[in-house]
Coordinates of C-alpha atoms and ligand atoms in Angstrom, one line a residue:
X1 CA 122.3 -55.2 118.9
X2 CA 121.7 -55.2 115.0
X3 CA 118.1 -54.6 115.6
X4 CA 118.0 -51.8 118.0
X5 CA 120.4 -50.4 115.2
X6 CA 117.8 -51.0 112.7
X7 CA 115.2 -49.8 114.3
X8 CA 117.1 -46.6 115.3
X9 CA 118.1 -46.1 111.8
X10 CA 113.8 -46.6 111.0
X11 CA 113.1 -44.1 113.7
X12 CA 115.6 -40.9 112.3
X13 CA 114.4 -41.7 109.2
X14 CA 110.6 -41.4 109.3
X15 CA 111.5 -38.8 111.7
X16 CA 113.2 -36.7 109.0
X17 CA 110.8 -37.3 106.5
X18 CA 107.4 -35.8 109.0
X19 CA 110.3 -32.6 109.5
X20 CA 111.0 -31.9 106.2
X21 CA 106.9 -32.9 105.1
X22 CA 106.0 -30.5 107.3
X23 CA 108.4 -27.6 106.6
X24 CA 107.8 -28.5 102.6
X25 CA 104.2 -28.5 102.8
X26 CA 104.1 -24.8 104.5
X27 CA 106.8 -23.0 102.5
X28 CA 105.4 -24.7 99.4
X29 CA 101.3 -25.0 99.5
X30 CA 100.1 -23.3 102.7
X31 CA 101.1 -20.0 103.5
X32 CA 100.3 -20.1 107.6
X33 CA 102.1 -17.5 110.1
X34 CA 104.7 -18.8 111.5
X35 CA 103.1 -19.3 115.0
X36 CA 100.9 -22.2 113.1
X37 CA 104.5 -23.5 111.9
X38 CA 105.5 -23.4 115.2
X39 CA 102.7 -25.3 116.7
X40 CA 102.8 -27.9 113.9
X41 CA 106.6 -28.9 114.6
X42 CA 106.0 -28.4 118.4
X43 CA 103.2 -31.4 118.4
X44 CA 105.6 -33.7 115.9
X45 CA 108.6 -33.5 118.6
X46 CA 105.8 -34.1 121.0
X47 CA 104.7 -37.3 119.2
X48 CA 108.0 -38.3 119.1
X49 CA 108.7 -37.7 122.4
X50 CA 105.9 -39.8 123.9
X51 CA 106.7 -43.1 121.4
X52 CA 110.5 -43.0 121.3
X53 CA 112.2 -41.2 124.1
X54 CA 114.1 -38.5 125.1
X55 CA 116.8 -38.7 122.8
X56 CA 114.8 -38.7 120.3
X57 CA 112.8 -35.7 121.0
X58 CA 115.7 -33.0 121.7
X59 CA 117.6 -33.8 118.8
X60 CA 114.9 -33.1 116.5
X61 CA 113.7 -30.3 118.5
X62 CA 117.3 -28.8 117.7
X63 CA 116.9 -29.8 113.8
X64 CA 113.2 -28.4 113.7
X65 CA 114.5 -24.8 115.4
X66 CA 117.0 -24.8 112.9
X67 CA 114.4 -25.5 109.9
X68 CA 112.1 -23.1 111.5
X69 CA 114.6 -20.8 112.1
X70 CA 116.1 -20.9 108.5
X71 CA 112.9 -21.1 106.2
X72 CA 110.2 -19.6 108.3
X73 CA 111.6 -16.6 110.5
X74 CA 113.3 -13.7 108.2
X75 CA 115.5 -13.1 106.4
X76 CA 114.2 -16.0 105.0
X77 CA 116.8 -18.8 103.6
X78 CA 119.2 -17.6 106.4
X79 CA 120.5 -19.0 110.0
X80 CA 120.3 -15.1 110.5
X81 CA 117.9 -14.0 113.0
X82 CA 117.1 -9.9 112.2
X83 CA 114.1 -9.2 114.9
X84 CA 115.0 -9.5 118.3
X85 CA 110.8 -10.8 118.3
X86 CA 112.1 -13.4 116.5
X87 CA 115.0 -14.6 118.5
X88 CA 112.8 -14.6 121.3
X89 CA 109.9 -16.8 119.3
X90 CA 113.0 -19.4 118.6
X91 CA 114.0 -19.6 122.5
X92 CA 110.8 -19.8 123.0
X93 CA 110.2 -22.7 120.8
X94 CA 113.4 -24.9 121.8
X95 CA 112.6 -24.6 125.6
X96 CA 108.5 -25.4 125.1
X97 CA 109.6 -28.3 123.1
X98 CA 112.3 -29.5 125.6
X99 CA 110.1 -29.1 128.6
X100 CA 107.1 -31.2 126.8
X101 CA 109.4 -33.7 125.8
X102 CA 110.6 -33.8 129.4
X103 CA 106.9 -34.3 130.5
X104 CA 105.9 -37.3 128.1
X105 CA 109.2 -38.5 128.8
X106 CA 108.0 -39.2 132.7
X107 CA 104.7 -39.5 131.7
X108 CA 106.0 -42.7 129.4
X109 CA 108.4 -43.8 132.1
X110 CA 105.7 -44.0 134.7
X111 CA 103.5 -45.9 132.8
X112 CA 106.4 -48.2 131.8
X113 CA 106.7 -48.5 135.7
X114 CA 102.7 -48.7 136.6
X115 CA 103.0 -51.6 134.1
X116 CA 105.9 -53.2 135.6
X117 CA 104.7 -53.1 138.9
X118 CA 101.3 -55.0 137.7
X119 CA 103.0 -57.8 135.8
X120 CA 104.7 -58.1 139.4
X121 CA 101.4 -58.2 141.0
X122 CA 100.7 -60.2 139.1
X123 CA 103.3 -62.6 139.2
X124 CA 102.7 -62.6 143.0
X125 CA 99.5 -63.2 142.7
X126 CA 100.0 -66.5 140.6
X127 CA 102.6 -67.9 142.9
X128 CA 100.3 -67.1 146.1
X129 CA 97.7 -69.2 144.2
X130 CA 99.4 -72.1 143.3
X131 CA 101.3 -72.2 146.6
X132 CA 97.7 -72.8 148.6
X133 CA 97.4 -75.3 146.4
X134 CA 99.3 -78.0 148.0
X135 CA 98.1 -78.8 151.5
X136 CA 101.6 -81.1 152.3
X137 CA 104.8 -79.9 152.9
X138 CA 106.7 -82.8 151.2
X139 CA 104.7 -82.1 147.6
X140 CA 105.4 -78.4 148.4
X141 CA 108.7 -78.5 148.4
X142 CA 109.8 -80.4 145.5
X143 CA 107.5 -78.7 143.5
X144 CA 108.2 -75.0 144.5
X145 CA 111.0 -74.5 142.4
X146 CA 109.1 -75.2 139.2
X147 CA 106.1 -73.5 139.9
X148 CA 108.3 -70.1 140.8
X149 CA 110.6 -71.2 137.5
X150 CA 107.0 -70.9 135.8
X151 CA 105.4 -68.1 136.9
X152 CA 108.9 -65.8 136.8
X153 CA 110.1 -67.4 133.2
X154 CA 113.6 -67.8 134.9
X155 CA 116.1 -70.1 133.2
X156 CA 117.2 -72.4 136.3
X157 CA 115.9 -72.3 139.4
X158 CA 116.6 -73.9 143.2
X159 CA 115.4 -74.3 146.6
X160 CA 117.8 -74.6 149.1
X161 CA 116.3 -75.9 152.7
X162 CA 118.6 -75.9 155.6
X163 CA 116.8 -78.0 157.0
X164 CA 118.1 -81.6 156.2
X165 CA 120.3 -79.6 153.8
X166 CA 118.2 -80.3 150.7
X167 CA 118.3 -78.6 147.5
X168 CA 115.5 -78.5 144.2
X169 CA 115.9 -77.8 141.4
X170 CA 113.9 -77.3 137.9
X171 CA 115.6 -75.9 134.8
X172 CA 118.2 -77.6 132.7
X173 CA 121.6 -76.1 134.7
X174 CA 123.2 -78.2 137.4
X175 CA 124.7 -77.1 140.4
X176 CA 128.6 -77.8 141.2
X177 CA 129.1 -79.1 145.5
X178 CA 131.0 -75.6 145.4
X179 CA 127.8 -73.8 144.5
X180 CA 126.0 -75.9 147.0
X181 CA 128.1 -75.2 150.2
X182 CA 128.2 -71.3 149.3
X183 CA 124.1 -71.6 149.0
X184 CA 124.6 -73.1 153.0
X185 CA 126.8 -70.2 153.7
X186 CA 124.7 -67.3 152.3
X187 CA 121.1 -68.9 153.6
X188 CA 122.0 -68.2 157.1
X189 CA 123.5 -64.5 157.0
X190 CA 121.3 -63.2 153.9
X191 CA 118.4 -61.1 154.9
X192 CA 117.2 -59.2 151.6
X193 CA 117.3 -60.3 148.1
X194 CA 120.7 -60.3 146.7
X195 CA 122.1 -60.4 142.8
X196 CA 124.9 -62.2 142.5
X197 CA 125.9 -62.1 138.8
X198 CA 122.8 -63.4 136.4
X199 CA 121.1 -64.5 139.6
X200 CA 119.0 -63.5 142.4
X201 CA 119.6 -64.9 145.8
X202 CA 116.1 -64.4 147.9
X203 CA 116.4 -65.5 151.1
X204 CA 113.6 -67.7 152.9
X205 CA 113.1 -66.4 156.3
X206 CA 110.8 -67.3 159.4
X207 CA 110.6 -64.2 161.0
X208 CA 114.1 -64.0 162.0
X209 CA 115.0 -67.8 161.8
X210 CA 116.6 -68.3 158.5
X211 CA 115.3 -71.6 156.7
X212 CA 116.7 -71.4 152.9
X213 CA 117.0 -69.8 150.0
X214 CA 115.8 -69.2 146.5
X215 CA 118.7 -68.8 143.6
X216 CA 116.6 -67.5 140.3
X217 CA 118.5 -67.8 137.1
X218 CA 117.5 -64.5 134.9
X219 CA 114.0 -63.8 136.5
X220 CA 112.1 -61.0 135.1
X221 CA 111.4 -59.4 138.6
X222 CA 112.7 -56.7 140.9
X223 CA 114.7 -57.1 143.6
X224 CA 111.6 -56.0 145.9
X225 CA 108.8 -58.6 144.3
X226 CA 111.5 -61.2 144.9
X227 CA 111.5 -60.0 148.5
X228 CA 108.0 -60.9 148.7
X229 CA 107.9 -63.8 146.8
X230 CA 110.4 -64.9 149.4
X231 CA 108.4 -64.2 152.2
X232 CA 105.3 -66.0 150.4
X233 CA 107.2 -69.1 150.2
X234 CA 108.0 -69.3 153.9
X235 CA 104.4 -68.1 154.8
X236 CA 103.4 -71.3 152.2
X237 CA 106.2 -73.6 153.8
X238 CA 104.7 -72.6 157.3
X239 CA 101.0 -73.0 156.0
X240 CA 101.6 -76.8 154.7
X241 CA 103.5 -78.2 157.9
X242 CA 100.7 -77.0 160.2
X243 CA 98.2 -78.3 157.6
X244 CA 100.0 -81.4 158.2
X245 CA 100.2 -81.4 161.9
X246 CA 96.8 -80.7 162.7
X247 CA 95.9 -83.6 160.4
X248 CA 98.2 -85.7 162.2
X249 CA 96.9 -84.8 165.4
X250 CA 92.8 -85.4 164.0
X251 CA 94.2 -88.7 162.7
X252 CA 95.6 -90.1 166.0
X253 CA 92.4 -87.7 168.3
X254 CA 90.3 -90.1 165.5
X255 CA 92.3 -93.4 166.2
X256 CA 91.9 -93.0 169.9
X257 CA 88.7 -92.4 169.5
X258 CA 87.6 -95.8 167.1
X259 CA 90.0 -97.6 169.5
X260 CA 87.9 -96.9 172.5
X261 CA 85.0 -97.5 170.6
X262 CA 85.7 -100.8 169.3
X263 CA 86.9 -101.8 172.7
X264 CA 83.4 -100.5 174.6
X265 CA 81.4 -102.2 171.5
X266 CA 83.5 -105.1 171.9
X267 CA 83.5 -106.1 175.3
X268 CA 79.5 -105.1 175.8
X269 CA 78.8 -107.9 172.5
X270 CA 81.6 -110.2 174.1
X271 CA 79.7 -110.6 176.9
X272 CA 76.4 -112.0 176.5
X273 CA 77.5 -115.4 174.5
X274 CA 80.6 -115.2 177.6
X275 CA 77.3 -115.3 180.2
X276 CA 75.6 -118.1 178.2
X277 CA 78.8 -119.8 178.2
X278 CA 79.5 -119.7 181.6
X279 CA 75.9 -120.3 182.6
X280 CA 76.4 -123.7 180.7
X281 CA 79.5 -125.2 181.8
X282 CA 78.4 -124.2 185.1
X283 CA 75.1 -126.5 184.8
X284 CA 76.5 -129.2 183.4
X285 CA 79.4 -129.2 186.5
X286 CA 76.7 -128.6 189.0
X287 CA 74.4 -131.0 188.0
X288 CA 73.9 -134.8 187.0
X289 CA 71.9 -134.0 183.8
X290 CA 69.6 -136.0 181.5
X291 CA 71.7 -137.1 178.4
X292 CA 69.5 -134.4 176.2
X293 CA 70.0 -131.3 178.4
X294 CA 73.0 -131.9 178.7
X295 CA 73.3 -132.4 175.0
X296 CA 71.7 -128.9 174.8
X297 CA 73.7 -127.1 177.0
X298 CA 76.6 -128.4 175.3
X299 CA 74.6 -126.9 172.0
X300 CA 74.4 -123.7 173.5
X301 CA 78.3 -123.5 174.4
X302 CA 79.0 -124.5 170.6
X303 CA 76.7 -121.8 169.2
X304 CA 78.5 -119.1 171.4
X305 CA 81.7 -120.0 171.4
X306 CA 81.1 -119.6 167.0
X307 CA 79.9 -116.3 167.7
X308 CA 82.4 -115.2 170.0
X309 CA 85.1 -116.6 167.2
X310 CA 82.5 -114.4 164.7
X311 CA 83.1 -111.2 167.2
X312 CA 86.8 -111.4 167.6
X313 CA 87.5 -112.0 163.8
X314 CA 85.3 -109.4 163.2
X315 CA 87.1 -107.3 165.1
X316 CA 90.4 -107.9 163.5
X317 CA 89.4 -107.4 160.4
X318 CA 88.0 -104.0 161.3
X319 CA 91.4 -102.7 163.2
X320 CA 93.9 -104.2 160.0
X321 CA 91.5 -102.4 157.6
X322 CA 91.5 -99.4 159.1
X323 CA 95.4 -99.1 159.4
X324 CA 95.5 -100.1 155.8
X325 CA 98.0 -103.3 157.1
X326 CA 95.5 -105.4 154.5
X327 CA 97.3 -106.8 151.1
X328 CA 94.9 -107.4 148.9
X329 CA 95.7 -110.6 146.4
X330 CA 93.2 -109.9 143.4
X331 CA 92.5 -112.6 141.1
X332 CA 89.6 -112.8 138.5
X333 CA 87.2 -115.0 140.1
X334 CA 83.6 -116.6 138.6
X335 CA 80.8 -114.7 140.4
X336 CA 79.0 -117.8 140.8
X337 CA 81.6 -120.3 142.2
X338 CA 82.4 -116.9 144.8
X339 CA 79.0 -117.0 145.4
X340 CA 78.6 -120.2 145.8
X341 CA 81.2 -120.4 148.1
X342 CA 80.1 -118.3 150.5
X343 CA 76.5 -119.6 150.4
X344 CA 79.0 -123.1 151.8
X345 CA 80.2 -120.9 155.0
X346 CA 77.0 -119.3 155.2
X347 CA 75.5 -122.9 155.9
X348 CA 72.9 -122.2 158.7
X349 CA 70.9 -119.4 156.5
X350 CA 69.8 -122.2 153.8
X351 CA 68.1 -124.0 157.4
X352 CA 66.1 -121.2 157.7
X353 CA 65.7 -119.2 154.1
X354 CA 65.1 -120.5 150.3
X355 CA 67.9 -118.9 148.8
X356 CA 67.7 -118.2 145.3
X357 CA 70.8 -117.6 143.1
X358 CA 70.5 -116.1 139.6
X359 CA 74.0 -115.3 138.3
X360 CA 75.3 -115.8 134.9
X361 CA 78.6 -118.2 134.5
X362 CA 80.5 -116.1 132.1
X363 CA 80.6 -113.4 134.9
X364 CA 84.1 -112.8 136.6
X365 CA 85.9 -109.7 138.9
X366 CA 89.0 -109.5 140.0
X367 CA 88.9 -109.9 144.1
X368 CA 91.0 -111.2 147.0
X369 CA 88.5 -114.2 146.9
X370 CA 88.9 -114.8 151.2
X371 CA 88.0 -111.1 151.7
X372 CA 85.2 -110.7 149.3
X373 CA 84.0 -113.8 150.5
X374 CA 83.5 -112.3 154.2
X375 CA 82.1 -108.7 152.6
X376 CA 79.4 -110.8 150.8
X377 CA 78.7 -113.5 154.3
X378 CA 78.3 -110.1 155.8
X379 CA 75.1 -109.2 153.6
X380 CA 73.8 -112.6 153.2
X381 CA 74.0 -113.2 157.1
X382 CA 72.3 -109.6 157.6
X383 CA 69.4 -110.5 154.8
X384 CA 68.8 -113.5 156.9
X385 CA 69.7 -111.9 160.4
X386 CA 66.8 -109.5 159.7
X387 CA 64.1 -111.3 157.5
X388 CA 61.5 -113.7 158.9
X389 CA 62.5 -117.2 158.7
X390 CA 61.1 -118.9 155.3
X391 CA 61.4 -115.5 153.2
X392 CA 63.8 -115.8 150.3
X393 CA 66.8 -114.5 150.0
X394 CA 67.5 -113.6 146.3
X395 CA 71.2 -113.3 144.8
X396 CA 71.7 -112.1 141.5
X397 CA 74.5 -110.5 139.1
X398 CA 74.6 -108.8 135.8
X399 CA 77.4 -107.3 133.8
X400 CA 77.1 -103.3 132.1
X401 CA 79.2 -101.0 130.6
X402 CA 82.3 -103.3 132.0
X403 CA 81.2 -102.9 135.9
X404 CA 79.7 -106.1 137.7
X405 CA 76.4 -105.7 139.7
X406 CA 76.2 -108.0 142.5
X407 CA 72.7 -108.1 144.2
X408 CA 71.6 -109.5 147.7
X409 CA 68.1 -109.2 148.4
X410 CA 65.9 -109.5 151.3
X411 CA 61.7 -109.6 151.9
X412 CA 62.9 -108.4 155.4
X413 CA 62.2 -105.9 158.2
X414 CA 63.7 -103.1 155.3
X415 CA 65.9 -100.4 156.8
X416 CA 64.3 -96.7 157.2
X417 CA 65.5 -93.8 154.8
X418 CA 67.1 -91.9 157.7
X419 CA 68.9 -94.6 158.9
X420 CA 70.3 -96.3 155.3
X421 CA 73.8 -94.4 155.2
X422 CA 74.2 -94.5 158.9
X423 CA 74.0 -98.3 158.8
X424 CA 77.4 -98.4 156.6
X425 CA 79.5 -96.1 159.6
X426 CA 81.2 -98.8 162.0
X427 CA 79.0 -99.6 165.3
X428 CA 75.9 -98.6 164.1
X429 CA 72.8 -100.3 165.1
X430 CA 69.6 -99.9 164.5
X431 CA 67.5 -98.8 167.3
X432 CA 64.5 -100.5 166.7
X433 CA 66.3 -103.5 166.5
X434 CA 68.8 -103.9 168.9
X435 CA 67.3 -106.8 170.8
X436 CA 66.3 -109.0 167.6
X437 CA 69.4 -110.5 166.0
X438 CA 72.7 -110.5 167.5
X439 CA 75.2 -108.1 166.0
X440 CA 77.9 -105.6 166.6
X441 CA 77.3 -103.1 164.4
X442 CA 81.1 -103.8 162.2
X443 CA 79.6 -106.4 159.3
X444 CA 78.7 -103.3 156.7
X445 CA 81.5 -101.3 157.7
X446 CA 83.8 -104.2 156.9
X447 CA 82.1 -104.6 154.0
X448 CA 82.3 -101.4 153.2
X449 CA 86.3 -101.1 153.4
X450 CA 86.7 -104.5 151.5
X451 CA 84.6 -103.4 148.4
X452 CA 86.3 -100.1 148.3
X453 CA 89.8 -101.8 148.8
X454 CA 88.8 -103.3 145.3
X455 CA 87.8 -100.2 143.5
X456 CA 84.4 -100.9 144.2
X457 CA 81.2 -99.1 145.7
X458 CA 78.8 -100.7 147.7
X459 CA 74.9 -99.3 147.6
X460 CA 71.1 -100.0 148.8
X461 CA 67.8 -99.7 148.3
X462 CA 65.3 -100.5 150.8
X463 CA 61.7 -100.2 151.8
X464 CA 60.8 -100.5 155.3
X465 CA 58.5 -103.3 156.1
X466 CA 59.2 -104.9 152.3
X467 CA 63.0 -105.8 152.2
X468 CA 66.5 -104.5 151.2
X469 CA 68.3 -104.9 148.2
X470 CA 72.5 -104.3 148.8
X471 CA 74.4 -104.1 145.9
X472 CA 77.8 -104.3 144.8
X473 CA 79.6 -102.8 141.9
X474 CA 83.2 -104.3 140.9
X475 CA 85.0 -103.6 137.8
X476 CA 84.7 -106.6 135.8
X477 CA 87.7 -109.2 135.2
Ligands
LIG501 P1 75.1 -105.9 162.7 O1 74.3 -106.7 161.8 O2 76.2 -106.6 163.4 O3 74.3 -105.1 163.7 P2 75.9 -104.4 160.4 O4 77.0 -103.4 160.2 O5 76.0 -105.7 159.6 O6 75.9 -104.8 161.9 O7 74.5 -103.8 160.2 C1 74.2 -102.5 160.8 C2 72.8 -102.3 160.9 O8 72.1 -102.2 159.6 C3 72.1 -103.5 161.6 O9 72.1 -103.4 163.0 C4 70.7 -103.4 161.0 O10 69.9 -102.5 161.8 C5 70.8 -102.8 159.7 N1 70.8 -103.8 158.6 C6 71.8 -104.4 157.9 N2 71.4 -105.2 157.0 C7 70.1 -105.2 157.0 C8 69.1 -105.9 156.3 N3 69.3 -106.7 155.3 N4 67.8 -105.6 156.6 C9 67.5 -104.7 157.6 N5 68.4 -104.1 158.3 C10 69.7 -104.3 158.0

C-alpha cells in the first residue's frame, strides 16, 4: 500500500513538472502558435497515457486544457475564452486527448493481456513437459503436486485422487480431515475450475468420470489455464497407467515366452544323456557282461547322470535369476583362492588342458562367492568345452583405477564377430558347433545375470580360429 502511494505521489509529480516545463519553456523562450502548444501537451498526455493509465492521462488532460487555456489562448493570463475559434480549439484539444488516451489505454491493456496469456502458455507448456516425463503412475502421482506447485509459484498445493482416497501434498500448509472430506465432496460434482477463497479448486476429470482434484494455494493463473492444466493432468494420469499396462502385459507376453523356451531347450538337452542312460541300464539288465563293460556302462550312466544334475541346476539358476528371487551375500573375497576354487569343481578340465593362473594375491572383490564361483565354472568349462584338448587355458587378473579385471582365455575354436553378442542372450548356440560339445545355450546368460547382479560387466574378445579371451570387470573390495 505505502508503495503504490509513493509511486503515485512520483508519478503527479514528474507529471507536473513536464506540464509546467512545457508551458514555461513556450510562454518564456519560444514563441510557437498555439497549435504547436497544443501538439506538444497533446503527445505528453499521450506518453502518460501509454506508461501509467487512464487516470493518469484525463486528469492531466483537464490541467493541460486549463494551462493552455489560461496562458496560450487570449485574453491571455485569463480562464476567459473571447473567440468562439478558440473555445472550439479547447474542445477540440480535451476530446483528442481523451480519445488517445482511451486508445493507448487498450492498446496497454492488450498487451498486458497478450503477455498474460503467454506466461500461461507457457506455464502449460512446462507442466505438459515435465508430466511426459514420468512413464509410472505411482512416481506421477506423488510428484504432481510439486511439479504444478513449481511451475504455477503457488503457496500450497494438493492432489486429491478418489481413487483409494489419497491426497498429496507439497508446500508448507497442512490440511485439517474437515478440509479433506469437503475435497471428497466437491471432486465428484465440480466440473470447471472453482475459487474458493485464496484457492483454486480444478477439477480432474476423465471425460465425464470424475477422478480428483487439484486445490492451488495463490497460483498466478486464470481460471481458464487452470482448466487445462486440469485436463493435462488427467490426459498425464491416463498416459502413465497405460504406459504401465502395456509393460505389464510385454513383461508376462515376455515371461511366457522364456518359459516355453526354457522348457523346449530343456527337454530337447534333457534327452540325449536320458537316452544314454537308459541305453545303459538296459544293457547291463539284459546282458551278463564282462566285468569292464559293464564297468563302462556304469561310467557312462555316471557321466550323464552329472550332466543331467549340470542341466537341471542350470536351469534353476536361469528361472530364479530372471524373477530376481536371487539374494546376493557379497563378501570381499581373494581372486585367487575364488579362482582357485573353482579350478577344484572344475576338476575334469585340468585332465585335459594346462591351466595357467596368473593372479596377484593382494587382489579381492566383493561377491556372493557360491554364485561367482558358477559364473566363472561357466567360462572355464566353455574355454575347455571349445578348445582342442592340450591347449592352455590362461587365467589372469589385474587391478585399475579401483575396478578388477578378471581374464579367461582360450587358444580355441574363437567365436565369429557376428555371433560374439548373440552368444551372451539365453539359448544361443552356435551353429557351426552344435554337435561338438554338449551345451544348452544358458552358461553365458547365467553368467551374464550373476556379474551384473554384482555391479559388474562381462566382455570378449575373440578371433576365430585363434581363441577367446572373456573378461570380467568387478569393483574392487
Ligand atoms: P553352451 O556352452 O551351453 O552352448 P553358453 O551360453 O555357455 O552355452 O555359450 C553359448 C555359445 O557361445 C556356445 O554354444 C558357443 O558357441 C559359444 N562359446 C562360448 N564360449 C566359447 C569359447 N570359449 N570359445 C568358443 N565359443 C564359445
Amino acid at each position: 500500500m505505502n508503495s503504490r502511494l509513493t509511486l503515485a505521489i512520483v508519478r503527479w509529480s514528474l507529471a507536473t513538472v513536464a506540464l509546467a516545463g512545457i508551458v514555461l519553456v513556450y510562454k518564456r523562450w519560444l514563441h510557437v502558435n498555439p497549435t504547436t502548444v497544443a501538439l506538444s501537451l497533446l503527445l505528453l498526455v499521450l506518453v502518460v497515457a501509454a506508461y501509467w493509465g487512464l487516470r493518469y492521462a484525463i486528469i492531466l488532460s483537464i490541467a493541460a486544457a486549463a494551462c493552455y487555456n489560461f496562458f496560450f489562448l487570449p485574453p491571455f493570463d485569463t480562464f476567459t475564452i473571447a473567440d468562439t475559434q478558440n473555445w472550439l480549439a479547447l474542445l477540440s484539444f480535451i476530446a483528442t486527448s481523451i480519445v488517445a488516451s482511451r486508445l493507448s489505454q487498450r492498446a496497454r491493456e492488450e498487451a498486458d493481456e497478450a503477455k498474460a496469456r503467454q506466461a500461461e502458455l507457457d506455464i502449460l507448456f512446462r507442466l505438459s513437459r515435465e508430466l511426459l516425463q514420468s512413464e509410472s503412475a505411482g512416481a506421477l502421482q506423488s510428484s504432481l503436486a510439486t511439479k504444478v506447485l513449481g511451475i504455477t509459484s503457488a503457496e500450497a498445493g494438493y492432489l486429491y485422487l478418489l481413487e483409494g482416497n489419497r491426497l498429496y501434498q507439497a508446500g508448507n500448509s497442512s490440511i485439517s480431515e474437515r478440509e479433506l472430506s469437503h475435497f471428497e465432496q466437491v471432486a465428484t460434482t465440480l466440473t470447471t475450475t472453482q475459487a474458493e477463497g485464496e484457492r483454486l479448486l480444478i477439477p480432474i476429470r476423465s471425460g465425464a468420470r470424475p477422478r480428483g482434484l487439484l486445490a492451488l494455494s495463490l497460483p498466478h493463473i486464470s481460471t481458464s489455464t487452470a482448466d487445462a492444466m486440469g485436463g493435462l493432468v488427467s490426459l498425464a494420469l491416463d498416459r502413465a497407467q497405460a504406459l504401465e499396462t502395456v509393460a505389464r502385459g510385454e513383461a508376462a507376453k515376455e515371461s511366457d515366452r522364456l518359459r516355453t523356451l526354457m522348457v523346449d531347450s530343456i527337454t530337447h538337452e534333457l534327452r540325449t544323456p536320458l537316452t544314454s542312460i537308459k541305453g545303459a541300464a538296459t544293457t547291463l539288465l539284459s546282458a551278463n557282461l564282462p566285468r569292464e563293460d559293464s564297468l563302462e556302462l556304469l561310467r557312462i550312466i555316471d557321466e550323464e547322470t552329472d550332466r543331467l544334475n549340470h542341466l537341471i541346476s542350470e536351469a534353476v539358476d536361469m528361472s530364479q535369476l530372471d524373477a530376481q528371487q536371487v539374494k546376493m551375500h557379497l563378501q570381499p573375497r581373494s581372486v585367487s583362492h575364488l579362482v582357485e576354487d573353482a579350478i577344484e569343481t572344475t576338476a575334469w578340465i585340468r585332465r585335459e588342458h594346462p591351466v595357467e593362473v596368473d593372479i596377484p594375491d593382494s587382489i579381492a572383490v566383493r561377491v556372493d562367492a557360491t554364485f561367482f564361483e558358477k559364473a566363472l565354472c561357466n567360462l572355464l568349462e566353455n574355454a575347455a568345452k571349445y578348445s582342442q584338448p592340450g591347449r592352455p587355458i590362461t587365467i589372469s587378473a589385474e587391478r585399475r583405477n579401483q575396478e578388477v579385471f578378471i581374464s579367461v582365455a582360450d587358444q580355441g575354436t574363437g567365436i565369429d564377430p557376428s555371433e560374439q553378442s548373440l552368444i551372451f542372450e539365453r539359448f544361443y548356440r552356435s551353429p557351426h558347433r552344435l554337435g561338438a560339445a554338449s551345451g544348452s545355450g544358458m552358461g553365458l546368460a547365467i553368467s551374464r545375470a550373476i556379474i551384473q547382479a554384482h555391479d559388474g560387466q562381462i566382455s570378449l574378445t575373440s578371433q576365430p580360429g585363434r581363441g577367446s579371451v572373456f573378461t570380467l570387470l568387478l569393483p574392487e573390495a
